[in-house]
Coordinates of C-alpha atoms and ligand atoms in Angstrom, one line a residue:
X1 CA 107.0 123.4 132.0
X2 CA 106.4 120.2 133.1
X3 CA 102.5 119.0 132.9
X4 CA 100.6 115.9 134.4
X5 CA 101.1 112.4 133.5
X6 CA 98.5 109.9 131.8
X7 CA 96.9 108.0 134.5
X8 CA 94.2 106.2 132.2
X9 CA 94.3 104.6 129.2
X10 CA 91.2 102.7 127.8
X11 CA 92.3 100.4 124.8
X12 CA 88.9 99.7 123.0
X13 CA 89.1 96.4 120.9
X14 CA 90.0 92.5 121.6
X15 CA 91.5 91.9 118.8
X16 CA 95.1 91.3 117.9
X17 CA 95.9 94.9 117.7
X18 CA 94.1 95.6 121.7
X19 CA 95.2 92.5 123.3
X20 CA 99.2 93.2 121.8
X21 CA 98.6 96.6 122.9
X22 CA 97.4 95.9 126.5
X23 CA 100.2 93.1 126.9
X24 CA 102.7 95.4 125.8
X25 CA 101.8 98.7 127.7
X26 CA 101.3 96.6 131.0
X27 CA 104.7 95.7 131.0
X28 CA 105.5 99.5 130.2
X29 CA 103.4 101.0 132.7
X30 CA 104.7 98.4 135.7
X31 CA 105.4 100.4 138.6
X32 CA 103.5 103.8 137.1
X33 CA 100.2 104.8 138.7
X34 CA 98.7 104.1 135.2
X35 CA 95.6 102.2 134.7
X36 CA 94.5 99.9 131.8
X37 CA 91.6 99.1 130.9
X38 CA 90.5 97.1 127.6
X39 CA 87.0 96.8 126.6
X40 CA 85.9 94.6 124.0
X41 CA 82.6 93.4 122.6
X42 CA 82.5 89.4 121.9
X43 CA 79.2 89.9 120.8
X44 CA 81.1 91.7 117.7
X45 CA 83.6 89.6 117.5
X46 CA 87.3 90.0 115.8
X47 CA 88.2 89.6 111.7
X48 CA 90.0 86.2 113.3
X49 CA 92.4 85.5 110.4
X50 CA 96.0 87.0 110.8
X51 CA 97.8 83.9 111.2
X52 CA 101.4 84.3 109.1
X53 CA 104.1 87.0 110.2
X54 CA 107.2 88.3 109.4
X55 CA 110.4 88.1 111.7
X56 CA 109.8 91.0 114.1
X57 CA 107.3 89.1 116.0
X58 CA 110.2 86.9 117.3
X59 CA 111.4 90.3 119.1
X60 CA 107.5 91.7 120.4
X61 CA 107.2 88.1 121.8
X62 CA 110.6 88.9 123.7
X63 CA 109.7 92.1 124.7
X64 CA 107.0 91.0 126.6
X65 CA 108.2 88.4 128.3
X66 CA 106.8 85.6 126.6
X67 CA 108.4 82.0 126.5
X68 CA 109.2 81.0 122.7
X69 CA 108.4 77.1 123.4
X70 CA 105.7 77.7 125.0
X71 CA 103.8 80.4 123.1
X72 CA 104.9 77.9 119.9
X73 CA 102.7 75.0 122.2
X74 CA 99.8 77.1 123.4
X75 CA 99.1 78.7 119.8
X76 CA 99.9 75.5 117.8
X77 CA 102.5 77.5 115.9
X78 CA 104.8 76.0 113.2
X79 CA 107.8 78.4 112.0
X80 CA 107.9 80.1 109.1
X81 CA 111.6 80.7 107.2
X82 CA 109.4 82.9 104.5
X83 CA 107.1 82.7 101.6
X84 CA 106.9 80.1 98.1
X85 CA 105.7 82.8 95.3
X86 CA 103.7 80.2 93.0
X87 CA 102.2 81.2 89.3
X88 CA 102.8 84.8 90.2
X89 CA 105.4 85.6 87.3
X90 CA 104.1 83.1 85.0
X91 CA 101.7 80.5 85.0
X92 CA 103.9 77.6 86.5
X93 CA 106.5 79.5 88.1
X94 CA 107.6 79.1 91.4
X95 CA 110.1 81.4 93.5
X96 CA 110.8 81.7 97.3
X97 CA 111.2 84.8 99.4
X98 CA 113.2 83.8 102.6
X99 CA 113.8 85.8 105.7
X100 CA 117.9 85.0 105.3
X101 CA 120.1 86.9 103.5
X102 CA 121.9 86.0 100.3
X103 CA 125.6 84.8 100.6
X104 CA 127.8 87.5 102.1
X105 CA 128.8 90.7 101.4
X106 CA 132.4 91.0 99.8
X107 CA 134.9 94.0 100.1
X108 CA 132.3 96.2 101.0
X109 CA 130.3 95.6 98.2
X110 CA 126.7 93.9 98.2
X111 CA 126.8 90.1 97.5
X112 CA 123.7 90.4 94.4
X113 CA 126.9 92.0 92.6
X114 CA 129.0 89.1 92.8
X115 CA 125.9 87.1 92.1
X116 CA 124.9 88.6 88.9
X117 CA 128.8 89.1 87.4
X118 CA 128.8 84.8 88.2
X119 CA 125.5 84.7 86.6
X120 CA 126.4 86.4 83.6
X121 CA 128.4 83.3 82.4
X122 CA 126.7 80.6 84.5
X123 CA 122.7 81.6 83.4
X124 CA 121.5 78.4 85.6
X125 CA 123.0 80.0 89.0
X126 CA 120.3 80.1 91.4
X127 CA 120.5 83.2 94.1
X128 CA 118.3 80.8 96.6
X129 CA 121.8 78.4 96.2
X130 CA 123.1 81.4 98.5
X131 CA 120.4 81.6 101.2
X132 CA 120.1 79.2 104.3
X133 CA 116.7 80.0 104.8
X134 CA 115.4 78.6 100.9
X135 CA 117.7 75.9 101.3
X136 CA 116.0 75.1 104.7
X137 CA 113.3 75.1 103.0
X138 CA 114.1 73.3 100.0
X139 CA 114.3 69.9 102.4
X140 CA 111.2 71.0 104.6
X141 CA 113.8 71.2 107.5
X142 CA 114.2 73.6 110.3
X143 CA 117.2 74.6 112.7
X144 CA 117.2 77.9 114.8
X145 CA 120.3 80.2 114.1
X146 CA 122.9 80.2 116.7
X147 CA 123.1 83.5 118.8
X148 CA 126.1 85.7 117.2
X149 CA 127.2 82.7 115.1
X150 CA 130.9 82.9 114.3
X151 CA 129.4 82.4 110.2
X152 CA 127.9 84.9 108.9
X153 CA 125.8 82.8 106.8
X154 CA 124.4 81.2 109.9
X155 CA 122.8 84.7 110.6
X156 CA 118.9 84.1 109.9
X157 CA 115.7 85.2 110.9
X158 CA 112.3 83.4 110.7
X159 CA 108.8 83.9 112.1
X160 CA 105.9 81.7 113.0
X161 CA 102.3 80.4 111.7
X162 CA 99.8 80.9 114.5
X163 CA 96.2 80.1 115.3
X164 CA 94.9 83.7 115.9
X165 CA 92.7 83.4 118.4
X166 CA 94.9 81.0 120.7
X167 CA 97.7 83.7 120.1
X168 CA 94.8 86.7 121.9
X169 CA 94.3 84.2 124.6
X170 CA 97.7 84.5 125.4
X171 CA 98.0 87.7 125.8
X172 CA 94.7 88.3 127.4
X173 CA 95.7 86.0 130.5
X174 CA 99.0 88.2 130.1
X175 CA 97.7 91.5 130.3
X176 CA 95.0 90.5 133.0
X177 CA 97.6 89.0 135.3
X178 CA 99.7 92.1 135.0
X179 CA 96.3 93.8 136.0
X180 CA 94.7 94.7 132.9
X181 CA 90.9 95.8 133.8
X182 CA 88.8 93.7 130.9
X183 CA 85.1 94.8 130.1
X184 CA 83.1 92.8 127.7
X185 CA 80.6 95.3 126.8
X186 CA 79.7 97.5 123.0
X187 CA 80.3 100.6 123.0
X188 CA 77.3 102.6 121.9
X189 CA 78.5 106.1 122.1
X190 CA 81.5 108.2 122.0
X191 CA 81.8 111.6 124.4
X192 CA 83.8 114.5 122.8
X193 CA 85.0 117.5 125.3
X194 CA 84.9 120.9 124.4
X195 CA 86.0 122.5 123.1
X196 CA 89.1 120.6 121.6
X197 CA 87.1 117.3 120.8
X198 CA 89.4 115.2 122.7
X199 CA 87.9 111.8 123.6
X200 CA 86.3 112.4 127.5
X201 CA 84.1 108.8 127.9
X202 CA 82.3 105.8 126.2
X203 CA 79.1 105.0 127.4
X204 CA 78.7 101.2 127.3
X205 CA 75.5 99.0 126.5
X206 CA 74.9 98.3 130.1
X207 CA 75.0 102.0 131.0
X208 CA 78.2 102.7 132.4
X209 CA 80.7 105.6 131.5
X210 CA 84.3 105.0 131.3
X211 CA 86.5 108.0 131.0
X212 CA 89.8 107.9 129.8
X213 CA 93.3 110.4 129.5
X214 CA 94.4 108.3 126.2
X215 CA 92.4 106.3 124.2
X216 CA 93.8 103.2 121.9
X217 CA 91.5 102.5 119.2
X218 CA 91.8 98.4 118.2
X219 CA 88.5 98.4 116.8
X220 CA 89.0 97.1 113.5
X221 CA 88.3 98.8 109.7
X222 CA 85.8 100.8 111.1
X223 CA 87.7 103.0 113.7
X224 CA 85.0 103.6 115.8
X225 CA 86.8 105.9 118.1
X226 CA 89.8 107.6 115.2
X227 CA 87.0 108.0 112.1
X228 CA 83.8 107.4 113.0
X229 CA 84.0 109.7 115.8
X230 CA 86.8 111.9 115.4
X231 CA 86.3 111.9 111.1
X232 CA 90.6 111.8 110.5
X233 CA 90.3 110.5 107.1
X234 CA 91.8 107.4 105.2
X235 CA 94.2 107.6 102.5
X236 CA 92.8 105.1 99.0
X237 CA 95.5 103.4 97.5
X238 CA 93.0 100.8 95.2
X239 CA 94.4 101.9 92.2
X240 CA 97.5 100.1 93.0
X241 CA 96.2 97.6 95.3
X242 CA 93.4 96.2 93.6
X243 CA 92.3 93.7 95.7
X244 CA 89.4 94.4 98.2
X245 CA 87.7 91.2 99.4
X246 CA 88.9 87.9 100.9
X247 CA 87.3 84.3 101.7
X248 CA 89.0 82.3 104.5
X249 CA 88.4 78.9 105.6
X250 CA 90.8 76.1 107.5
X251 CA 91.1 72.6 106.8
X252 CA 92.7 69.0 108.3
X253 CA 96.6 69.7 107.3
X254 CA 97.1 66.2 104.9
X255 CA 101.0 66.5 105.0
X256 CA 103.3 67.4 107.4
X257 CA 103.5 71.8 108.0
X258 CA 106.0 73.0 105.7
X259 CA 108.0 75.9 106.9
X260 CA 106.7 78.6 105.0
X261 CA 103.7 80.1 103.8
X262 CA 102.3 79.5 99.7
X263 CA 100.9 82.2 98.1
X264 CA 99.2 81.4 94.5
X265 CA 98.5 83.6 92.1
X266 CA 94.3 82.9 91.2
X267 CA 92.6 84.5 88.4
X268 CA 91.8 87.6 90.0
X269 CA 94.0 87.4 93.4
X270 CA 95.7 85.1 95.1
X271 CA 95.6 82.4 97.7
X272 CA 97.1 81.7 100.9
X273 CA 98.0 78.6 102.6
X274 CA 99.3 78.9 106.3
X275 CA 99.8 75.8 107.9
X276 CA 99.8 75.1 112.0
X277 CA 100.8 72.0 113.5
X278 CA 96.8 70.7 113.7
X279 CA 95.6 73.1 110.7
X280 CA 95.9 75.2 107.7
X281 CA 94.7 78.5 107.0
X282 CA 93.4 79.2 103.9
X283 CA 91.8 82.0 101.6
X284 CA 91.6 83.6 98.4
X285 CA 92.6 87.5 98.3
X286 CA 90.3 88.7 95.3
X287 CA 89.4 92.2 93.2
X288 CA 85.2 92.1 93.4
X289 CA 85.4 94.0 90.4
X290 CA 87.0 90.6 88.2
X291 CA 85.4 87.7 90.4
X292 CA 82.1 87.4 92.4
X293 CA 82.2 86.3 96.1
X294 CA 80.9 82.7 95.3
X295 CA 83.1 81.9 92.6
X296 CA 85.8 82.8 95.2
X297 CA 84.5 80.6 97.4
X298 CA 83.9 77.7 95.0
X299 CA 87.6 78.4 93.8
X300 CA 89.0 78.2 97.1
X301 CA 87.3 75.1 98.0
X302 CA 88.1 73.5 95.0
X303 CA 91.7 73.9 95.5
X304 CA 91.9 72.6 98.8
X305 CA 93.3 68.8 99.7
X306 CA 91.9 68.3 103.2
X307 CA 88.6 68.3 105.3
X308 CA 87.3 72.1 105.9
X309 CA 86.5 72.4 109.4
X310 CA 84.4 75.8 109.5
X311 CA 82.6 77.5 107.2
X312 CA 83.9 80.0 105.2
X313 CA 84.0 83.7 106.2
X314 CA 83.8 86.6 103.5
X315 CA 85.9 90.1 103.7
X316 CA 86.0 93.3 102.6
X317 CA 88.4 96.2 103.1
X318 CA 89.6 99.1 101.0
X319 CA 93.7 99.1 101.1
X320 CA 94.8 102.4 102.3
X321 CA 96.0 104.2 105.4
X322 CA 94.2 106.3 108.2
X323 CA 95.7 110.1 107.3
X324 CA 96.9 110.4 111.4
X325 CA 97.0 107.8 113.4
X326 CA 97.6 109.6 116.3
X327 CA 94.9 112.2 116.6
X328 CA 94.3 114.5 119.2
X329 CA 94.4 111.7 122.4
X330 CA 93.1 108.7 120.6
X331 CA 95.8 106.4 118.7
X332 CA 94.7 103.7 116.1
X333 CA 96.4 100.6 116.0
X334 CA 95.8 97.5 114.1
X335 CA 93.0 97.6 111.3
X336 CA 92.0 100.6 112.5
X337 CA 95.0 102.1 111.9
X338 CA 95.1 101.3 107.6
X339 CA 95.2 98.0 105.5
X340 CA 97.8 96.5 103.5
X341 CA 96.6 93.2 102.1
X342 CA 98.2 90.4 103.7
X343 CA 100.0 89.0 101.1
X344 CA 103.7 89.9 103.0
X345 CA 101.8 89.2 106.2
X346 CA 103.0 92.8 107.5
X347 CA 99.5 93.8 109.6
X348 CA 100.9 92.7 113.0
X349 CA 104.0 93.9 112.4
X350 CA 102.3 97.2 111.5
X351 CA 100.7 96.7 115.5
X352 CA 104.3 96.2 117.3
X353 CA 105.8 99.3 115.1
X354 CA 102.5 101.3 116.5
X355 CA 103.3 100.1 120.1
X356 CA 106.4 100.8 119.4
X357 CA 106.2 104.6 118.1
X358 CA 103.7 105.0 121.2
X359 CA 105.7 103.8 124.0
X360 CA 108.4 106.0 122.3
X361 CA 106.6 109.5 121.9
X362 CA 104.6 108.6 125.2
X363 CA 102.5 111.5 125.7
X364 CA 102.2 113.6 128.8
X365 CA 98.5 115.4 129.3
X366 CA 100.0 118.1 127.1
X367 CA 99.7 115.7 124.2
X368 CA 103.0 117.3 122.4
X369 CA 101.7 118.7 118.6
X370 CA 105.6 117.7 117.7
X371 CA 105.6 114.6 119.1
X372 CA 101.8 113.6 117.8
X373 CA 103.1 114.9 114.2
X374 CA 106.8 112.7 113.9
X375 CA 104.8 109.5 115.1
X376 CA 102.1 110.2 112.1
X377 CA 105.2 110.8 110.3
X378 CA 106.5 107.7 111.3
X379 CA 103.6 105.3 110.5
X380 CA 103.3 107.5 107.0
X381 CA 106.5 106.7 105.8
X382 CA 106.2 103.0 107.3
X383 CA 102.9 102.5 105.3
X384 CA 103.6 103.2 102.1
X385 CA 107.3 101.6 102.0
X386 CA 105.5 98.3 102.8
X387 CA 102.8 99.3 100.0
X388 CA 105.2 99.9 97.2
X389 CA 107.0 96.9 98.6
X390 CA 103.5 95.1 97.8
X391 CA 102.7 96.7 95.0
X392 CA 106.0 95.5 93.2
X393 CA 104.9 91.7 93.5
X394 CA 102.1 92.7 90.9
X395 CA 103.8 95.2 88.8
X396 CA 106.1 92.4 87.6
X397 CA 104.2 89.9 86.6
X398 CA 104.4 89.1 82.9
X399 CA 101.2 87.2 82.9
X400 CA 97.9 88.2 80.9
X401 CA 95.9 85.6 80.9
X402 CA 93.1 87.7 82.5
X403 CA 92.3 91.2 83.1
X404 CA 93.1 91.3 86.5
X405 CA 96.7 90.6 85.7
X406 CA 96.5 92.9 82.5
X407 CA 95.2 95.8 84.5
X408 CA 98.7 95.3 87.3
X409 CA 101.0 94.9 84.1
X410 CA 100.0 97.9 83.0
X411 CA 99.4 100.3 85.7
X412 CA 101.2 103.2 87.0
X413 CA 103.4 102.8 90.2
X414 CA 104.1 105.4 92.9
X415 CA 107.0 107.4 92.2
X416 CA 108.6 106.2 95.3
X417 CA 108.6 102.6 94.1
X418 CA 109.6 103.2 89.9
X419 CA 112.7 105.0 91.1
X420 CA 113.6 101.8 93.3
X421 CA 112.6 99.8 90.6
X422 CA 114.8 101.9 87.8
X423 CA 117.6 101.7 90.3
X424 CA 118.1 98.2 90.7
X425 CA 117.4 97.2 86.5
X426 CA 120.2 99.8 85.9
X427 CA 123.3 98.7 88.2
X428 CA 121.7 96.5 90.8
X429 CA 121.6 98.6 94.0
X430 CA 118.6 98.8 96.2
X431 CA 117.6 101.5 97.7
X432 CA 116.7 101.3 100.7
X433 CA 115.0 103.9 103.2
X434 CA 115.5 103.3 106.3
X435 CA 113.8 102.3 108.7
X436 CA 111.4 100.1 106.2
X437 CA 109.9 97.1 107.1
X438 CA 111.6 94.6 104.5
X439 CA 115.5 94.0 104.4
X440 CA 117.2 94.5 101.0
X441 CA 117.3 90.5 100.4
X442 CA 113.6 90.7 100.5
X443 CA 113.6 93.7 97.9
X444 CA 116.2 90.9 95.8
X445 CA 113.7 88.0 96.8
X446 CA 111.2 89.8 94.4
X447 CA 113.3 91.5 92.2
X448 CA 115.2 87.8 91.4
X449 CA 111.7 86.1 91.6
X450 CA 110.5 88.4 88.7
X451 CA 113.3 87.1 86.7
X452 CA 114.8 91.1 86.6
X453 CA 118.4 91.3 86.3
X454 CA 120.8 94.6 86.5
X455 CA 122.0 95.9 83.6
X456 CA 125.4 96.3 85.3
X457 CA 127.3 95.7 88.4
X458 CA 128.9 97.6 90.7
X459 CA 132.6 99.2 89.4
X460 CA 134.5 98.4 92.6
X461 CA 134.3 94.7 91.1
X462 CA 135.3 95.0 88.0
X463 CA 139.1 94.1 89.1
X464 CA 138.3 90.6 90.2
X465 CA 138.5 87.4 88.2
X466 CA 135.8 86.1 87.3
X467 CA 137.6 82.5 88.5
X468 CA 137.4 83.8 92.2
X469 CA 134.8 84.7 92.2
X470 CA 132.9 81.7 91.2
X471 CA 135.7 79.9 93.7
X472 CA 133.9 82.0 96.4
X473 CA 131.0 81.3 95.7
X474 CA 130.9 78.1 95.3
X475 CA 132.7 77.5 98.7
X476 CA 129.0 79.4 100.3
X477 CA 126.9 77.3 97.6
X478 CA 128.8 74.0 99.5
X479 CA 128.0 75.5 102.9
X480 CA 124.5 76.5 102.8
X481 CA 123.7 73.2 100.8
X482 CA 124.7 71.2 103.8
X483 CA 122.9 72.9 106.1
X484 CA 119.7 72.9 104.5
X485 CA 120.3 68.8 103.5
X486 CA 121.7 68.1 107.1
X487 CA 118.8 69.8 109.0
X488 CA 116.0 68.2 111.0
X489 CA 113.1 68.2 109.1
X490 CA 110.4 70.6 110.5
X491 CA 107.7 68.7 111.5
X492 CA 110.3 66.3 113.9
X493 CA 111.8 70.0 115.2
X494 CA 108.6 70.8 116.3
X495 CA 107.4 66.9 117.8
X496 CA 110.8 67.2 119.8
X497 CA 110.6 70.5 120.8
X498 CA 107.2 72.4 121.0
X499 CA 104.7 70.3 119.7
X500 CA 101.2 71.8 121.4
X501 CA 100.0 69.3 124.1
X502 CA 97.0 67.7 122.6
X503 CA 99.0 66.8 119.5
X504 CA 101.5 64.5 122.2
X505 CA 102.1 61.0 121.2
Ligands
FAD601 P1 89.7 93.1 114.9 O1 90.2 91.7 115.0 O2 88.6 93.4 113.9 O3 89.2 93.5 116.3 C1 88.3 94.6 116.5 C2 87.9 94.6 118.0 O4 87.1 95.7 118.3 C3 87.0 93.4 118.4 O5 87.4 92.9 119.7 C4 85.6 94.0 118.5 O6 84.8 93.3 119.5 C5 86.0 95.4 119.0 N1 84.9 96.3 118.8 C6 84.5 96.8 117.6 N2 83.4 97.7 117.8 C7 83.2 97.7 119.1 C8 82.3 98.4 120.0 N3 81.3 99.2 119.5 N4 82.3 98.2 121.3 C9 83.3 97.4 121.8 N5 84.2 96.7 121.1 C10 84.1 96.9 119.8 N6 97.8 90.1 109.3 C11 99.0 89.5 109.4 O7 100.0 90.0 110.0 N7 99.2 88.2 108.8 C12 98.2 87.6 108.1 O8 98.4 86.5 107.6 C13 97.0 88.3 107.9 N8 96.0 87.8 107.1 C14 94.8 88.5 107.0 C15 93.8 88.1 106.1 C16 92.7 88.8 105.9 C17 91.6 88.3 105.0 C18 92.5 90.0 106.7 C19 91.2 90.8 106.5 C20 93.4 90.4 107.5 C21 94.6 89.7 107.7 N9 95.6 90.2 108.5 C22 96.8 89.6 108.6 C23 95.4 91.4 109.4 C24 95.1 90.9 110.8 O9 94.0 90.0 110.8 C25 94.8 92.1 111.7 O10 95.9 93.0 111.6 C26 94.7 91.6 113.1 O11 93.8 90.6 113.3 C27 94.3 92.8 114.0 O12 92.9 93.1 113.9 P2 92.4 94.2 114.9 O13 92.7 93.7 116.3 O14 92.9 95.5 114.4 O15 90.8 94.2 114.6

């Protein structure tokens, strides 16, 4: 039996998550009798941090039709090859996790194998030798990978820095060109039908009604629409993630953006450093219950190099994940939807996967029970991959200079996550489920970065010499050390090539 289309869909937030959402689903619904409309409160404002991603963005930008050069202009982007790891394993350490894979894969067999059997001998061999995107790095330089390069080691991926709010703009005059309805007014109250509860209307401040066949919730940790109104519960996961409070501030940039994000480990947390071509980003991710708001604050200033140029803004969130975050015909996106900290910088990612599941499992007026349950199903299992993924950065530290650091040595993982963990120490395969959000050279990144090394290698190795296999080796070692050196140095990449207009010489 065939039932009636959606012809309305009201996306209620104007935040990252609503204005992705209405840029994407306008380009979905072209040529549909479907209306959008997206209704956001300024007077509310966004969170207005969310500034580092991961490589999937480089496809969401694609998919909705957006110019690379000049999104990188009009948000004064830099790019991002991945993430320096500083004083997380020790006090002084320093380890990269790139978004390149390690060396190639030999015979079938994965290239940390080779790696580890060369390492064995040769204790001062460095994976990051056999990854274009540290080496890149390394030099500060930048080159974007060749489509379907005939090397393999060629084959990267990188993401970008962006200044949030530019990045909303864009979309917003996206969405409303491809005839988005906008309405800037609060919603003050939220109509359920009976007797199912659906969502029927919101009744804005100025009095009108706006009904709806689907409604998108964007509106941040609250979920005004998904939990305060339809009460669909929110999964804790503080007992792994410790961290519930953040200060953010941005300053004058004092050296040229580096390519990658710096995350380093505080005294209870960690800060970031995200820099764009006229600005950096910074806060300090903290655990309330080891550090009080204002020493955050006075930390994070003091650690600074340039002029601040706002004041800084406090946080607070609980990490965890809404229980459905498709419920009956509202679908939560964004904050709204569950928080992972942002150390991995996987919340916007979390939004395209959303968008994606949607546009996927788009419902009819039926709103399919199976199809509501695999795309809960779907963001479940996405969730708490990513958090185990998270969680692992913690769990191996070997520091204990303060409690904070004590209390993640020493507490229990999820299941999911020790068995991953157990695998890779024992014979250096990583399990991987798919589809999860981070490739198995970012699992090695961390693994590697933590200093752990498998017990044993993979068998089907065993009959090589260990001569050719440092010959091999060395030959990529050669290779990817050129490219990094021969690179153009970021900063120039972007001058010649996207550099945003008011930053023109
Ligand atoms: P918000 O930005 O909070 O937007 C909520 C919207 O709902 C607003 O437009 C508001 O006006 C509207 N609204 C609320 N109530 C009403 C109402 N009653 N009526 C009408 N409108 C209403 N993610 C990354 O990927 N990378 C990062 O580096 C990163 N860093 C982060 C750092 C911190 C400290 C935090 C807290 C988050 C970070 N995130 C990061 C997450 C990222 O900021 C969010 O995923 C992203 O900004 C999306 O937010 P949102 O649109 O869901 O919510």
């Amino acid at each position: 039996m065939s039932h009636p289309p959606i012809s309305k869909i009201v996306i209620v937030g104007g935040g990252t998550a609503g204005w992705m959402a209405a840029a994407s689903l306008s380009r979905f619904v072209a040529n549909r009798p479907i209306s959008i409309t997206l209704i956001e409160s300024t007077a509310i404002g966004t969170v207005g941090v969310g500034e580092a991603t991961i490589p999937s963005i480089v496809d969401f930008n694609n998919s909705i039709g957006l110019d690379e050069l000049e999104f990188i202009r009009a948000t004064r982007a830099s790019f991002k090859l991945g993430i320096q790891f500083e004083n997380w394993r020790t006090q002084g350490d320093r380890f990269f996790h790139p978004f390149a894979d390690y060396g190639i894969n030999f015979s079938g067999v994965e290239f940390q194998h080779y790696f580890y059997r060369l390492k064995k001998n040769n204790p001062t061999e460095d994976l990051h030798d056999y990854s274009i995107g540290s080496q890149l790095a390394k030099h500060n330089n930048f080159a974007q990978p060749r489509e379907n390069p005939e090397n393999p080691l060629a084959d990267y991926s990188y993401a970008y820095h962006f200044d949030a709010a530019l990045y909303a703009k864009v979309l917003r005059e996206l969405s409303i060109s491809r005839g988005v309805a906008h309405i800037d007014q609060k919603i003050e109250k939220v109509n359920l039908r009976d007797p199912d509860g659906f969502i029927e209307s919101v009744l804005l401040d100025n009095g009108q009604v706006i009904e709806s066949d689907l409604f998108i919730d964007c509106t941040g940790f609250k979920g005004l629409l998904i939990e305060e109104n339809l009460h669909t519960g929110y999964e804790d996961w503080q007992q792994w993630l410790l961290c519930d409070a953040a200060v953010a501030v941005q300053s004058l940039n004092t050296t040229e953006p580096t390519p990658f994000t710096r995350v380093t480990a505080l005294d209870a947390g960690w800060m970031w450093q995200i820099p764009l071509q006229h600005r950096t980003g910074n806060g300090y991710v903290f655990c309330s219950r080891f550090l009080d708001k204002a020493k955050a604050e006075e930390t994070l200033l003091q650690r600074i190099s340039g002029k601040t140029i706002n004041t800084p803004k406090p946080f607070a969130f609980k990490a965890g994940r809404r229980k459905k975050v498709w419920n009956k015909n509202c679908y939560a996106l964004g904050l709204a939807s569950g928080f992972i900290e942002p150390l991995e910088s996987t919340s916007i990612s979390l939004i395209q996967t959303g968008i994606t599941h949607l546009l996927t499992f788009f419902p009819d007026m039926s709103f399919d029970a199976g199809m509501i349950a695999e795309v809960n199903r779907r963001h479940q299992h996405e969730m708490e991959r990513i958090r185990d993924f998270i969680v692992l950065h913690y769990k191996l530290t070997e520091r204990t200079d303060t409690e904070f650091w004590r209390y993640c040595q020493a507490m229990e993982i999820p299941p999911s996550l020790e068995h991953k963990l157990e695998l890779f120490k024992s014979c250096g395969h990583i399990l991987q489920h798919e589809p999860e959000a981070f490739e198995k050279s970012s699992w090695l990144s961390i693994y590697n970065g933590f200093g752990i090394i498998p017990q044993r290698t993979d068998n089907r190795i065993d009959h090589f010499k260990d001569a050719d296999i440092a010959n091999q080796l060395a030959k990529i070692k050669q290779v990817l050390d050129q490219a990094g050196k021969n690179a153009t140095s970021h900063a120039e990449f972007i001058r010649r090539h996207c550099v945003a207009p008011d930053f023109e010489s």
